[in-house]
């Protein structure tokens, strides 16, 4: 049981957290046929590429500022209900542009959702703007420029998600320079679908303080030592990794081995309903399947706050709550 533990999540894609029932209602509202992506209350995909396709299609049923306020509020309410004190949501203003809503209205809807949830439960949240690798370097630079110029105090980080097999990290380095120069925190998906080289590329090309997943670093023990020495924080999402077949089962998942090698690890849910998981389940897995005690789980939660893209006052307040 982990219901008594305070929780923090650093890695969850907003559209990836869309509850199937809400997506179904949205599709009905707009007369969109979502039956190829959502069947019997579950999202339909069979590998990483089809997951990304399904994700993009599902995102298309969220169309207005209010749709985004509702989606954000719904997810943060769920998190607050399991004792979560802080959440970082990965958002894609590009998506707002693609559906004709516009990046500003997309972000404004999300911020309204954060405001509503915080008013009810006190949950704190920040936004990480992401570029999508499969939309190419120019689009990712556009996302970084948007995040850098937004002047929105809730946008505190920049990420690169999407098809990890497309191009090399160095192709996207300029986007990270733009984000870093604007004072944004830097994290990047690496070592999920691609192997250890992808994590090494990320360290070399963008010097992130955190890496999304990073779990395939385990294939190179020198790299594991490098991560430990640098103090790079991994946003580990075990349920996602098993659902996507990154590892065949939890017994072979490297969360414990990375932690024991001195790597700073945290736990998140990634795209919870797509992977039949939730932050609650990820904490339960940490306790049950991985065998971590309460003190060890609290230490991971504290690591997440230490690595959070927040100001020092907020960090202090959050640390005092754990
Ligand atoms: N797990 C994941 N990896 C890369 N890009 C994503 N976009 C949404 N979920 C993702
Ligand atoms: Zn992710």
CSV table of C-alpha atoms and ligand atoms in Angstrom, one decimal:
chain,number,residue,atom,x,y,z
A,1,UNK,CA,0.0,0.0,0.0
A,2,UNK,CA,1.3,3.4,-1.0
A,3,UNK,CA,-1.8,5.5,-0.5
A,4,UNK,CA,-0.2,7.2,2.6
A,5,UNK,CA,2.8,8.3,0.7
A,6,UNK,CA,3.1,11.8,-0.9
A,7,UNK,CA,3.6,11.6,-4.6
A,8,UNK,CA,5.3,13.6,-7.3
A,9,UNK,CA,5.2,13.1,-11.1
A,10,UNK,CA,7.8,14.6,-13.5
A,11,UNK,CA,6.9,12.7,-16.7
A,12,UNK,CA,3.3,12.6,-18.0
A,13,UNK,CA,2.2,13.7,-21.5
A,14,UNK,CA,-1.1,15.6,-21.1
A,15,UNK,CA,-2.9,14.1,-24.0
A,16,UNK,CA,-1.4,10.7,-23.0
A,17,UNK,CA,-3.3,11.0,-19.7
A,18,UNK,CA,-6.7,11.4,-21.4
A,19,UNK,CA,-9.2,9.0,-19.8
A,20,UNK,CA,-10.8,6.8,-22.5
A,21,UNK,CA,-14.3,7.7,-21.3
A,22,UNK,CA,-13.5,11.4,-21.8
A,23,UNK,CA,-12.0,10.8,-25.2
A,24,UNK,CA,-15.1,8.9,-26.2
A,25,UNK,CA,-17.4,11.8,-25.1
A,26,UNK,CA,-15.2,14.3,-26.9
A,27,UNK,CA,-15.3,12.3,-30.1
A,28,UNK,CA,-19.1,12.0,-29.9
A,29,UNK,CA,-19.4,15.8,-29.3
A,30,UNK,CA,-17.4,16.5,-32.5
A,31,UNK,CA,-18.8,13.6,-34.6
A,32,UNK,CA,-15.3,12.1,-34.9
A,33,UNK,CA,-15.0,8.4,-35.6
A,34,UNK,CA,-12.4,7.2,-33.0
A,35,UNK,CA,-13.3,3.5,-33.3
A,36,UNK,CA,-9.9,2.6,-34.8
A,37,UNK,CA,-8.0,4.1,-31.9
A,38,UNK,CA,-10.4,3.3,-29.0
A,39,UNK,CA,-12.2,0.0,-28.6
A,40,UNK,CA,-14.0,-1.4,-25.5
A,41,UNK,CA,-12.7,1.4,-23.3
A,42,UNK,CA,-9.1,0.9,-24.3
A,43,UNK,CA,-6.7,2.6,-26.7
A,44,UNK,CA,-5.7,0.5,-29.6
A,45,UNK,CA,-2.0,0.3,-30.7
A,46,UNK,CA,0.5,-2.6,-31.2
A,47,UNK,CA,4.0,-1.1,-31.3
A,48,UNK,CA,5.8,2.2,-30.6
A,49,UNK,CA,5.0,3.7,-34.1
A,50,UNK,CA,1.3,2.8,-33.9
A,51,UNK,CA,1.2,4.1,-30.3
A,52,UNK,CA,2.5,7.5,-31.5
A,53,UNK,CA,-0.1,7.5,-34.3
A,54,UNK,CA,-2.9,6.5,-31.9
A,55,UNK,CA,-1.7,9.3,-29.5
A,56,UNK,CA,-1.8,11.9,-32.3
A,57,UNK,CA,-5.3,10.8,-33.4
A,58,UNK,CA,-6.7,10.8,-29.8
A,59,UNK,CA,-5.3,14.3,-29.3
A,60,UNK,CA,-7.4,15.5,-32.2
A,61,UNK,CA,-10.7,15.2,-30.2
A,62,UNK,CA,-9.5,17.9,-27.8
A,63,UNK,CA,-10.2,21.0,-29.7
A,64,UNK,CA,-11.0,24.0,-27.6
A,65,UNK,CA,-9.5,25.9,-24.7
A,66,UNK,CA,-12.3,24.5,-22.5
A,67,UNK,CA,-11.5,20.9,-23.7
A,68,UNK,CA,-7.9,21.5,-22.5
A,69,UNK,CA,-9.0,23.0,-19.2
A,70,UNK,CA,-11.2,20.0,-18.6
A,71,UNK,CA,-8.6,17.4,-19.6
A,72,UNK,CA,-5.9,19.1,-17.4
A,73,UNK,CA,-8.3,19.5,-14.4
A,74,UNK,CA,-9.5,15.9,-14.7
A,75,UNK,CA,-5.9,14.5,-14.6
A,76,UNK,CA,-4.7,16.8,-11.8
A,77,UNK,CA,-7.8,15.9,-9.7
A,78,UNK,CA,-7.0,12.2,-10.1
A,79,UNK,CA,-3.4,12.9,-9.0
A,80,UNK,CA,-4.5,15.0,-6.0
A,81,UNK,CA,-6.9,12.1,-5.1
A,82,UNK,CA,-3.9,9.8,-4.5
A,83,UNK,CA,-1.9,12.3,-2.4
A,84,UNK,CA,0.1,13.9,-5.2
A,85,UNK,CA,1.6,17.3,-4.4
A,86,UNK,CA,3.3,18.2,-7.6
A,87,UNK,CA,3.0,17.3,-11.3
A,88,UNK,CA,4.9,18.3,-14.4
A,89,UNK,CA,2.8,18.0,-17.6
A,90,UNK,CA,4.4,17.6,-21.0
A,91,UNK,CA,2.5,19.7,-23.4
A,92,UNK,CA,2.7,20.4,-27.1
A,93,UNK,CA,1.6,23.9,-28.2
A,94,UNK,CA,2.3,22.6,-31.8
A,95,UNK,CA,-0.7,20.5,-31.4
A,96,UNK,CA,-2.8,23.6,-30.6
A,97,UNK,CA,-1.5,25.1,-33.9
A,98,UNK,CA,-2.2,21.9,-35.9
A,99,UNK,CA,-5.9,21.7,-34.8
A,100,UNK,CA,-6.4,25.4,-35.5
A,101,UNK,CA,-6.8,26.4,-31.9
A,102,UNK,CA,-3.5,28.2,-31.7
A,103,UNK,CA,-0.6,27.7,-29.2
A,104,UNK,CA,-1.7,30.5,-26.9
A,105,UNK,CA,-5.3,29.3,-26.5
A,106,UNK,CA,-4.0,25.7,-26.0
A,107,UNK,CA,-1.7,26.8,-23.2
A,108,UNK,CA,-4.3,29.1,-21.7
A,109,UNK,CA,-6.8,26.2,-21.5
A,110,UNK,CA,-4.2,24.0,-19.8
A,111,UNK,CA,-3.4,26.8,-17.3
A,112,UNK,CA,-7.1,27.3,-16.5
A,113,UNK,CA,-7.2,23.5,-15.7
A,114,UNK,CA,-4.2,23.9,-13.4
A,115,UNK,CA,-5.9,26.8,-11.7
A,116,UNK,CA,-9.1,24.9,-11.1
A,117,UNK,CA,-7.4,21.8,-9.7
A,118,UNK,CA,-5.1,23.9,-7.5
A,119,UNK,CA,-8.0,25.8,-6.0
A,120,UNK,CA,-9.6,22.5,-5.0
A,121,UNK,CA,-6.7,20.4,-3.7
A,122,UNK,CA,-3.6,22.7,-3.6
A,123,UNK,CA,-1.8,20.5,-6.1
A,124,UNK,CA,1.1,22.4,-7.7
A,125,UNK,CA,1.8,21.9,-11.5
A,126,UNK,CA,4.2,23.2,-14.1
A,127,UNK,CA,4.4,22.7,-17.9
A,128,UNK,CA,7.2,21.3,-20.0
A,129,UNK,CA,6.8,22.3,-23.6
A,130,UNK,CA,7.9,19.5,-25.9
A,131,UNK,CA,9.0,19.2,-29.5
A,132,UNK,CA,8.0,16.1,-31.4
A,133,UNK,CA,11.0,14.4,-33.0
A,134,UNK,CA,8.9,12.9,-35.9
A,135,UNK,CA,7.8,16.4,-36.9
A,136,UNK,CA,11.5,17.3,-37.7
A,137,UNK,CA,14.1,19.8,-36.3
A,138,UNK,CA,12.4,23.0,-37.7
A,139,UNK,CA,9.2,22.2,-35.8
A,140,UNK,CA,11.1,21.4,-32.6
A,141,UNK,CA,12.9,24.8,-32.9
A,142,UNK,CA,9.5,26.4,-33.3
A,143,UNK,CA,8.4,24.8,-30.1
A,144,UNK,CA,11.5,25.9,-28.2
A,145,UNK,CA,11.0,29.5,-29.5
A,146,UNK,CA,7.4,29.4,-28.4
A,147,UNK,CA,8.4,28.2,-24.9
A,148,UNK,CA,11.2,30.8,-24.7
A,149,UNK,CA,9.1,33.7,-25.7
A,150,UNK,CA,5.8,32.7,-23.9
A,151,UNK,CA,6.7,34.5,-20.7
A,152,UNK,CA,4.3,32.2,-18.9
A,153,UNK,CA,5.5,31.4,-15.3
A,154,UNK,CA,4.0,27.9,-15.5
A,155,UNK,CA,6.1,27.0,-18.5
A,156,UNK,CA,9.4,26.0,-16.8
A,157,UNK,CA,10.9,23.2,-19.0
A,158,UNK,CA,11.6,22.0,-22.5
A,159,UNK,CA,11.6,18.4,-23.7
A,160,UNK,CA,12.0,16.3,-26.9
A,161,UNK,CA,9.5,13.4,-27.4
A,162,UNK,CA,8.2,11.4,-30.3
A,163,UNK,CA,10.0,8.9,-32.6
A,164,UNK,CA,13.4,8.4,-31.0
A,165,UNK,CA,14.6,6.5,-34.1
A,166,UNK,CA,14.3,9.6,-36.3
A,167,UNK,CA,17.6,11.5,-36.7
A,168,UNK,CA,20.2,12.0,-34.0
A,169,UNK,CA,20.0,14.2,-30.9
A,170,UNK,CA,22.6,16.6,-32.3
A,171,UNK,CA,20.1,17.5,-35.1
A,172,UNK,CA,17.9,19.0,-32.4
A,173,UNK,CA,20.6,20.7,-30.3
A,174,UNK,CA,19.7,24.2,-31.4
A,175,UNK,CA,16.2,23.9,-30.0
A,176,UNK,CA,17.7,23.0,-26.6
A,177,UNK,CA,20.1,26.0,-26.8
A,178,UNK,CA,17.2,28.3,-27.3
A,179,UNK,CA,15.3,26.8,-24.4
A,180,UNK,CA,18.4,26.8,-22.1
A,181,UNK,CA,19.2,30.4,-22.9
A,182,UNK,CA,15.6,31.3,-21.9
A,183,UNK,CA,16.2,29.8,-18.5
A,184,UNK,CA,14.0,26.7,-19.0
A,185,UNK,CA,14.8,23.4,-17.4
A,186,UNK,CA,16.1,20.7,-19.9
A,187,UNK,CA,14.9,17.1,-20.2
A,188,UNK,CA,14.8,14.8,-23.2
A,189,UNK,CA,13.4,11.4,-24.1
A,190,UNK,CA,16.3,9.1,-24.7
A,191,UNK,CA,17.2,5.4,-24.1
A,192,UNK,CA,13.6,4.3,-24.4
A,193,UNK,CA,13.2,2.9,-27.9
A,194,UNK,CA,16.9,3.4,-28.8
A,195,UNK,CA,19.8,2.0,-26.9
A,196,UNK,CA,22.5,3.4,-24.6
A,197,UNK,CA,24.0,5.4,-27.5
A,198,UNK,CA,20.9,7.6,-27.5
A,199,UNK,CA,21.4,8.6,-23.8
A,200,UNK,CA,25.1,9.3,-24.4
A,201,UNK,CA,24.1,11.5,-27.4
A,202,UNK,CA,21.7,13.4,-25.2
A,203,UNK,CA,24.3,14.0,-22.5
A,204,UNK,CA,26.9,15.1,-25.2
A,205,UNK,CA,24.5,17.3,-27.3
A,206,UNK,CA,22.1,18.9,-24.8
A,207,UNK,CA,23.5,18.5,-21.3
A,208,UNK,CA,20.1,17.8,-19.7
A,209,UNK,CA,19.6,17.8,-15.9
A,210,UNK,CA,17.1,15.0,-16.5
A,211,UNK,CA,16.4,12.3,-19.0
A,212,UNK,CA,13.0,10.9,-19.9
A,213,UNK,CA,13.3,7.1,-19.4
A,214,UNK,CA,17.1,6.7,-20.0
A,215,UNK,CA,16.6,3.1,-18.8
A,216,UNK,CA,18.5,1.5,-21.7
A,217,UNK,CA,21.6,3.2,-20.3
A,218,UNK,CA,21.8,-0.1,-18.4
A,219,UNK,CA,23.3,-1.6,-21.7
A,220,UNK,CA,26.5,0.3,-21.0
A,221,UNK,CA,27.9,0.3,-17.5
A,222,UNK,CA,30.4,3.1,-18.2
A,223,UNK,CA,27.4,5.2,-19.2
A,224,UNK,CA,25.6,4.3,-16.0
A,225,UNK,CA,28.6,5.5,-14.0
A,226,UNK,CA,28.6,8.7,-16.1
A,227,UNK,CA,24.9,9.3,-15.2
A,228,UNK,CA,25.6,8.7,-11.5
A,229,UNK,CA,28.7,11.0,-11.5
A,230,UNK,CA,26.8,13.8,-13.3
A,231,UNK,CA,23.8,13.4,-11.0
A,232,UNK,CA,21.5,13.2,-14.0
A,233,UNK,CA,17.9,12.4,-12.9
A,234,UNK,CA,16.1,9.6,-14.8
A,235,UNK,CA,12.3,9.9,-15.2
A,236,UNK,CA,11.6,6.2,-15.1
A,237,UNK,CA,8.2,4.9,-16.2
A,238,UNK,CA,8.3,1.1,-15.6
A,239,UNK,CA,4.7,0.4,-16.7
A,240,UNK,CA,5.2,2.2,-20.0
A,241,UNK,CA,8.4,0.3,-20.6
A,242,UNK,CA,6.8,-3.0,-20.1
A,243,UNK,CA,3.7,-2.1,-22.2
A,244,UNK,CA,5.9,-0.9,-25.1
A,245,UNK,CA,8.1,-4.0,-24.8
A,246,UNK,CA,11.3,-2.1,-23.9
A,247,UNK,CA,11.9,-4.9,-21.4
A,248,UNK,CA,10.0,-8.2,-21.5
A,249,UNK,CA,8.9,-8.1,-17.8
A,250,UNK,CA,9.3,-6.3,-14.5
A,251,UNK,CA,11.9,-8.8,-13.4
A,252,UNK,CA,14.3,-7.6,-16.1
A,253,UNK,CA,13.5,-3.9,-15.7
A,254,UNK,CA,16.6,-2.0,-14.5
A,255,UNK,CA,15.0,0.4,-12.1
A,256,UNK,CA,16.6,-1.2,-9.0
A,257,UNK,CA,20.0,-1.8,-10.7
A,258,UNK,CA,20.2,1.8,-11.8
A,259,UNK,CA,19.3,3.0,-8.3
A,260,UNK,CA,21.9,0.7,-6.7
A,261,UNK,CA,24.5,2.0,-9.2
A,262,UNK,CA,24.0,5.5,-7.7
A,263,UNK,CA,21.8,6.9,-10.5
A,264,UNK,CA,19.1,9.3,-9.3
A,265,UNK,CA,15.8,7.8,-10.3
A,266,UNK,CA,12.2,8.9,-10.0
A,267,UNK,CA,8.9,7.2,-11.1
A,268,UNK,CA,6.2,8.4,-13.4
A,269,UNK,CA,3.4,7.1,-15.6
A,270,UNK,CA,4.2,8.6,-19.1
A,271,UNK,CA,0.8,8.0,-20.9
A,272,UNK,CA,-1.2,6.2,-18.2
A,273,UNK,CA,-4.3,4.9,-19.9
A,274,UNK,CA,-2.5,4.0,-23.1
A,275,UNK,CA,-0.3,1.7,-21.0
A,276,UNK,CA,-2.9,0.5,-18.6
A,277,UNK,CA,-1.2,2.2,-15.7
A,278,UNK,CA,-1.5,5.2,-13.4
A,279,UNK,CA,0.8,7.0,-11.0
A,280,UNK,CA,-0.9,5.1,-8.2
A,281,UNK,CA,0.0,1.8,-9.9
A,282,UNK,CA,3.6,3.0,-10.5
A,283,UNK,CA,4.0,3.7,-6.8
A,284,UNK,CA,2.4,0.3,-6.0
A,285,UNK,CA,4.9,-1.4,-8.4
A,286,UNK,CA,7.8,0.3,-6.8
A,287,UNK,CA,6.7,-1.0,-3.4
A,288,UNK,CA,5.5,-4.5,-4.5
A,289,UNK,CA,7.2,-5.7,-7.6
A,290,UNK,CA,10.5,-3.7,-7.1
A,291,UNK,CA,10.4,-4.2,-3.3
A,292,UNK,CA,11.3,-0.7,-2.3
A,293,UNK,CA,10.4,0.3,1.3
A,294,UNK,CA,8.6,3.5,2.2
A,295,UNK,CA,11.8,5.4,3.1
A,296,UNK,CA,13.3,4.4,-0.3
A,297,UNK,CA,10.2,5.5,-2.2
A,298,UNK,CA,10.1,8.8,-0.2
A,299,UNK,CA,13.7,9.3,-1.2
A,300,UNK,CA,12.8,8.9,-4.9
A,301,UNK,CA,9.9,11.4,-4.4
A,302,UNK,CA,12.4,13.8,-2.8
A,303,UNK,CA,14.8,13.4,-5.7
A,304,UNK,CA,11.9,14.3,-8.0
A,305,UNK,CA,11.3,17.5,-6.1
A,306,UNK,CA,15.0,18.3,-6.1
A,307,UNK,CA,15.0,17.9,-9.9
A,308,UNK,CA,11.7,19.7,-10.5
A,309,UNK,CA,11.6,22.7,-12.7
A,310,UNK,CA,10.4,25.1,-10.0
A,311,UNK,CA,11.7,28.1,-8.2
A,312,UNK,CA,13.6,27.5,-4.9
A,313,UNK,CA,10.7,28.7,-2.7
A,314,UNK,CA,8.3,26.2,-4.2
A,315,UNK,CA,10.9,23.5,-4.0
A,316,UNK,CA,11.3,24.2,-0.3
A,317,UNK,CA,7.6,24.1,0.3
A,318,UNK,CA,7.2,20.8,-1.6
A,319,UNK,CA,10.2,19.2,0.2
A,320,UNK,CA,8.6,20.2,3.6
A,321,UNK,CA,5.5,18.2,2.6
A,322,UNK,CA,7.2,14.9,2.1
B,1,LIG,N1,6.7,7.2,-24.2
B,1,LIG,C1,6.8,8.2,-25.2
B,1,LIG,N2,8.0,8.3,-25.8
B,1,LIG,C2,8.2,9.2,-26.8
B,1,LIG,N3,7.3,10.1,-27.1
B,1,LIG,C3,6.1,10.1,-26.5
B,1,LIG,N4,5.0,10.8,-26.7
B,1,LIG,C4,4.1,10.4,-25.8
B,1,LIG,N5,4.5,9.3,-25.1
B,1,LIG,C5,5.8,9.1,-25.5
B,2,LIG,ZN1,7.2,10.3,-22.4
